Amino acid sequence: MRWTQYFIVTSKETPKDATAASHRLMLRTGMVRQLAAGIYSYLPLGYRSLRKVEEIVREEMQRAGAIELMMPILHPIDLWEETNRVAAMGDVLLRLGGPEGDWRASMVLGPTHEEVITEIARAYLKSYKQLPINLYQIQLKFRGEARPKSGVLRTREFLMKDAYSFHDSVESLDEGYQKMYDAYCRIFSRCGLPYAPVEAESGPIGGDASHEFMVLTDAGEDVVALTENKDYAANTERAVCAPLAQDNAEMKAIEEVHTPNQRTIDEVTAFLKTSPSQMIKTLVYTGTPPSTGKKTDAPAEPAIFVALVRGDHDANENKLNRAAGKAWAAASGGDGASISLELADEGTIKRLTGADVGFAGPHTLGKSGVPYFLIVDQAVSVMRNAATGANKTDYHAVNVNPVRDFAINGERAIVADIRNVVDGDLSPKGSGSPIRLRKAIEVGHVFKLGTKYSDAMGATYLDKNGKAKTLIMGCYGIGLNRIMASAIESNHDENGIMWPMSIAPFQVLVVALDPRDDEVMQTAANIHDALETAGVDTLLDDRDERAGFKFKDADLIGIPVRITVGRKALADGVVEVKLRTSEDIEKIAPDAAIERAKSLAYAGLVTA
RNA sequence: CGGGGUGUAGCUCAGCCUGGUAGAGCGCUUGCUUUGGGAGCAAGAAGUCGUCAGUUCGAAUCUGGCCACCCCGACCA
């Protein structure tokens, strides 16, 4: 491809709205152009890269035995009602709109395709002989992201590879899951990404039912916990750590301290001259337990759940919701399913504590007579002589001790892990290796769904005995745009992008320094043609521009191999071969340069 | 959804406070010079100043509504 006949629009200016490196470079290199918030056009250079990512994904999916199909972007909303996800997705689900009764009013843009694939499975996967099977597509998704950001890292429209597997046993699902897991590793390796699979919030099956594939970079929105010895990796939404050891300090007598207007942890620790790690944070939540569906049809009443975490720790919503379910089940029966909690309003807190907001504590909480469940974080359960609120406006208590001063195990009290891990916590594997927190971009997610959708939609097959069984499912997603952006996040310098060979828009750039010099142009064109013939994606910079200008552009768009053809060097019978990632310049004959570029291009593709 | 900010040429921005016929740099077009790390000179093309209303003889500029975009937070199958 000749530059002058192609469409490349680079810019010297740094766009004002771009903060993430990938966003800035994708705009400067003219790979994408924003049309609206979270909505981008892929210009030719960017689209070439995206297509290469797509092709790698497709190859590895096929290698893993998955079968490609394509499902619609427009879905009837009824389908989403079947699985109750219209409510669950909320504003994320984009509706087409239109007047009542109009067909448009009953259409949504697909944010994912579990419902559509399950509808297909329900119709056609009727026999165990058809299982297992893995169907995938590469298709646009639409989500009403509240806040698109960081260029193509978080958008309202994006390209996703989504695969769905169907099985007749949990063992078969495990196998299918492992195949996808392995395929994902190959895909991200081939794309040149420094990735890490981490345990993610697990699905209905529990255990290791879900892994996210993360690219470690500060531009990411997720935080992952990795131990130094690499024996544990998890998203902080899920990460656990070794329990903290019991503090054995001698228990002192409780004292109340007048703390006028000192409400926050920072204020109180400064006032009491203690540290947040010696404080107990008392968080009051409300949540509605599942109606047990027994005698009465009365709607379940919201219950109060009090969570205790150390002053320097944050409560983890998922863990807390699960613990609330357990606490409820222990006291009232039920299946222990998690309960979605919300922070209590001011009135509830006042009623419970008898004090203004900011002075709650566990030891005198029962005196108001308002019933509540107590969930004590493991780190709190081992504290000694802690400071906390006194349930009395403008007073805190010091030397509060779990067990002695408030029950941590009982009919309405449990100890659980309900906090986020922090940097320095120890590996849950018992190795003693410290956990480090790193920011990361989620580029892929593999998930054991179980029968969540097949149950809801009645997707069954007949087993060997002719009995109807519910299909067991897995689902596996990859964000293609995110692969591109995170490849740039991980491979760039102050001059521009440094593409991995496998997903570079072109593999080789031939720079003709004096395009009006016949010999130079002829040589450059020959190199270009020979490489193209050999199947190497080659761009020939034939613009009549100054050398510096062209080199700056070359560094910016980051094509891995650069061959410079200039008048002076050509007089000595050589051209220059240079890698984007190195300052070294190799001066060799044009024919040798062709061979060199070929082997570099081929070598860069077989990293899998 | 809460808080903050910005809308003027394809891009980056000035002009607004103190109202009076639209500016610069980059990019683009033409010519000459230059030619190994984003060249110089000259001449050009290009903007309903986000939008609607109001104030005024007169609004990019003052006032109000709306819209869009960005950042922080909340949220994220």
CSV table of C-alpha atoms (C1' of nucleotides) in Angstrom, one decimal, chain A residues 12-13 16-17 28 34 36-37 85 89 143 146-149 154 160 317 453 513 516 546-549 551-553 555-556 562 566 569 576, chain B residues 1-3 5-8 10-13 25-29 33-40 68-77:
chain,number,residue,atom,x,y,z
A,12,LYS,CA,1.1,16.6,15.9
A,13,GLU,CA,-1.4,18.1,18.4
A,16,LYS,CA,-7.3,17.9,24.9
A,17,ASP,CA,-9.8,15.3,26.0
A,28,ARG,CA,-3.1,11.3,17.0
A,34,GLN,CA,-15.1,10.0,18.1
A,36,ALA,CA,-20.4,10.9,20.3
A,37,ALA,CA,-19.6,10.0,23.9
A,85,ARG,CA,-33.0,-9.1,32.9
A,89,MET,CA,-29.8,-4.5,33.5
A,143,ARG,CA,-24.7,-0.8,26.5
A,146,ALA,CA,-23.4,5.8,32.5
A,147,ARG,CA,-19.9,7.2,31.9
A,148,PRO,CA,-17.9,6.3,28.8
A,149,LYS,CA,-14.2,7.0,29.3
A,154,ARG,CA,-15.1,2.0,27.9
A,160,MET,CA,-17.0,-8.4,21.3
A,317,GLU,CA,-20.4,-5.3,48.8
A,453,TYR,CA,-30.5,-19.1,31.4
A,513,LEU,CA,13.4,9.5,1.5
A,516,ARG,CA,11.5,12.1,-6.8
A,546,ARG,CA,11.2,16.0,4.5
A,547,ALA,CA,12.9,13.1,6.2
A,548,GLY,CA,12.3,14.3,9.7
A,549,PHE,CA,8.6,14.7,9.1
A,551,PHE,CA,10.4,9.6,10.6
A,552,LYS,CA,8.2,11.3,13.2
A,553,ASP,CA,5.1,9.8,11.5
A,555,ASP,CA,7.5,6.5,15.1
A,556,LEU,CA,4.0,7.7,15.8
A,562,ARG,CA,11.1,0.3,9.1
A,566,GLY,CA,17.8,7.2,0.9
A,569,ALA,CA,23.0,5.0,1.5
A,576,GLU,CA,18.5,0.7,6.4
B,1,C,C1',-27.4,10.3,39.0
B,2,G,C1',-24.2,14.1,42.3
B,3,G,C1',-19.9,17.6,41.9
B,5,G,C1',-15.3,22.3,33.7
B,6,U,C1',-15.6,23.4,28.4
B,7,G,C1',-18.3,24.6,23.7
B,8,U,C1',-15.2,30.2,18.5
B,10,G,C1',-10.5,19.9,10.2
B,11,C,C1',-7.1,20.2,15.1
B,12,U,C1',-5.0,23.2,19.5
B,13,C,C1',-6.6,27.7,21.4
B,25,G,C1',-0.7,28.5,15.4
B,26,C,C1',-1.1,23.7,13.2
B,27,G,C1',-3.3,21.4,9.0
B,28,C,C1',-5.2,22.3,3.8
B,29,U,C1',-4.5,24.9,-1.7
B,33,U,C1',13.4,28.0,-1.9
B,34,U,C1',14.7,23.9,1.3
B,35,U,C1',15.6,18.4,1.7
B,36,G,C1',18.3,12.3,7.1
B,37,G,C1',14.2,13.7,12.9
B,38,G,C1',7.4,17.4,12.5
B,39,A,C1',11.5,23.6,7.1
B,40,G,C1',11.3,29.1,5.2
B,68,A,C1',-23.4,18.4,23.7
B,69,C,C1',-18.6,17.0,25.3
B,70,C,C1',-14.7,16.2,29.2
B,71,C,C1',-13.0,15.3,34.3
B,72,C,C1',-13.9,13.4,39.6
B,73,G,C1',-17.4,10.3,42.1
B,74,A,C1',-21.7,6.7,42.1
B,75,C,C1',-22.6,2.6,38.7
B,76,C,C1',-20.6,-1.3,35.4
B,77,A,C1',-24.6,-9.0,32.7
